[in-house]
Amino acid sequence: TQLLEQSPQFLSIQEGENLTVYCNSSSVFSSLQWYRQEPGEGPVLLVTVVTGGEVKKLKRLTFQFGDARKDSSLHITAAQPGDTGLYLCAGAKAAGTASKLTFGTGTRLQVTL
Amino acid sequence: GAGVSQSPSNKVTEKGKDVELRCDPISGHTALYWYRQSLGQGLEFLIYFQGNSAPDKSGLPSDRFSAERTGGSVSTLTIQRTQQEDSAVYLCASSALTVPNTEAFFGQGTRLTVV
């Protein structure tokens, strides 16, 4: 059973466009993370959100955790070719312990010139 | 070490052979995960260790797959009688205990090709 669904699965856009990636679940998570994976590499953490309704910004990337802590979104403003990669959300169930991370299905982003 | 180290980085094996994949987590990280990633796909959870025990091995696809962890450190994922559908990148990640963020640090993976 896939607990975290991401949409869209694939996204191809031109440089300068804006985009939003969604991560949805029927489960409540104590924290949610976003990772980016480039070809030949392991995923690398971008951000962690912990509080319902929390918004975090990382340069042109804006991350939001849903009020009910069941969903999250990643918005990229003025996308650049360097943003190309596989974006993964991951939810953790329990705070204070190394609980198992559940990864989403992934969104593959291609930004072209 | 400074990061999660996996070996080998690439492995080509004949169908029916056994393979062992190794993961050296970040020193002091008690949690260790194995994931599998097929070409262009997301991460498929295989098994999770906390210390030397595996409270969740629900993702192992068949009894040909097994994993162990010794000394709360190095982990080995073993695939017996490999099949072509086992071809994938096997990723290992580790994380520290007691932090709510439980950030996972990934190795670069082992690319397994079964011919």
Coordinates of N, CA and C in Angstrom, one line a residue, chain A residues 13-21 36 38 46-47 55-64 73-85 87 109 111:
Chain A
I13 N 8.9 21.4 -18.2 CA 8.6 22.8 -18.3 C 9.8 23.6 -18.9
Q14 N 9.5 24.8 -19.3 CA 10.6 25.6 -19.8 C 11.1 26.5 -18.6
E15 N 12.4 26.9 -18.8 CA 13.0 27.8 -17.8 C 12.1 29.0 -17.6
G16 N 12.0 29.4 -16.4 CA 11.2 30.6 -16.0 C 9.8 30.3 -15.6
E17 N 9.3 29.1 -15.9 CA 8.0 28.8 -15.5 C 7.9 28.5 -14.0
N18 N 6.7 28.5 -13.4 CA 6.4 28.1 -12.1 C 5.8 26.8 -12.1
L19 N 5.9 26.0 -11.0 CA 5.3 24.7 -10.9 C 5.1 24.4 -9.4
T20 N 4.1 23.5 -9.2 CA 3.8 23.0 -7.9 C 3.7 21.4 -7.9
V21 N 4.3 20.8 -7.0 CA 4.3 19.4 -6.8 C 3.6 19.1 -5.5
R36 N 15.6 15.8 -3.2 CA 15.9 15.8 -4.6 C 17.0 14.8 -5.0
E38 N 19.4 13.5 -8.1 CA 20.0 13.7 -9.4 C 20.5 12.4 -10.0
L46 N 16.1 18.4 1.1 CA 15.9 19.8 0.9 C 15.4 20.5 2.1
V47 N 14.4 19.9 2.7 CA 13.7 20.6 3.8 C 12.9 19.6 4.6
V55 N 5.2 26.8 6.6 CA 5.7 27.2 5.3 C 7.2 27.5 5.4
K56 N 8.0 26.8 4.6 CA 9.4 27.1 4.6 C 9.9 27.5 3.2
K57 N 10.8 28.4 3.1 CA 11.3 28.9 1.8 C 12.8 28.6 1.7
L58 N 13.2 28.1 0.6 CA 14.6 27.8 0.3 C 14.8 28.4 -1.1
K59 N 15.3 29.7 -1.1 CA 15.5 30.4 -2.3 C 14.2 30.4 -3.1
R60 N 14.2 29.8 -4.3 CA 13.0 29.8 -5.1 C 12.0 28.7 -4.8
L61 N 12.3 27.9 -3.8 CA 11.5 26.8 -3.5 C 10.7 27.1 -2.2
T62 N 9.4 26.9 -2.3 CA 8.5 27.1 -1.1 C 7.8 25.8 -0.8
F63 N 7.9 25.4 0.5 CA 7.4 24.1 1.0 C 6.3 24.4 2.0
Q64 N 5.2 23.7 1.9 CA 4.1 23.9 2.8 C 3.7 22.5 3.4
S73 N 3.1 20.5 -0.1 CA 3.4 20.9 -1.5 C 4.7 21.6 -1.6
L74 N 5.2 21.5 -2.8 CA 6.5 22.1 -3.2 C 6.3 23.0 -4.4
H75 N 6.5 24.3 -4.2 CA 6.3 25.2 -5.3 C 7.7 25.8 -5.7
I76 N 7.9 25.8 -7.0 CA 9.2 26.3 -7.5 C 8.8 27.5 -8.4
T77 N 9.5 28.6 -8.1 CA 9.3 29.9 -8.9 C 10.4 30.0 -9.8
A78 N 10.1 30.4 -11.1 CA 11.1 30.7 -12.1 C 12.1 29.5 -12.2
A79 N 11.6 28.4 -12.6 CA 12.4 27.2 -12.6 C 13.6 27.3 -13.5
Q80 N 14.7 26.7 -13.1 CA 15.9 26.7 -13.9 C 16.3 25.3 -14.2
P81 N 17.2 25.1 -15.3 CA 17.6 23.8 -15.6 C 18.3 23.0 -14.5
G82 N 18.9 23.7 -13.6 CA 19.5 23.1 -12.4 C 18.5 22.5 -11.4
D83 N 17.2 22.8 -11.6 CA 16.2 22.2 -10.8 C 15.8 20.8 -11.3
T84 N 16.2 20.5 -12.4 CA 15.9 19.2 -13.0 C 16.3 18.0 -12.0
G85 N 15.4 17.1 -11.8 CA 15.7 15.9 -11.0 C 14.4 15.2 -10.5
Y87 N 12.0 14.5 -7.5 CA 11.6 15.1 -6.2 C 10.8 14.1 -5.4
L109 N 11.1 16.0 -12.6 CA 11.0 17.3 -13.2 C 12.1 17.5 -14.2
V111 N 13.5 20.6 -16.6 CA 13.4 22.0 -17.0 C 14.4 22.3 -18.2

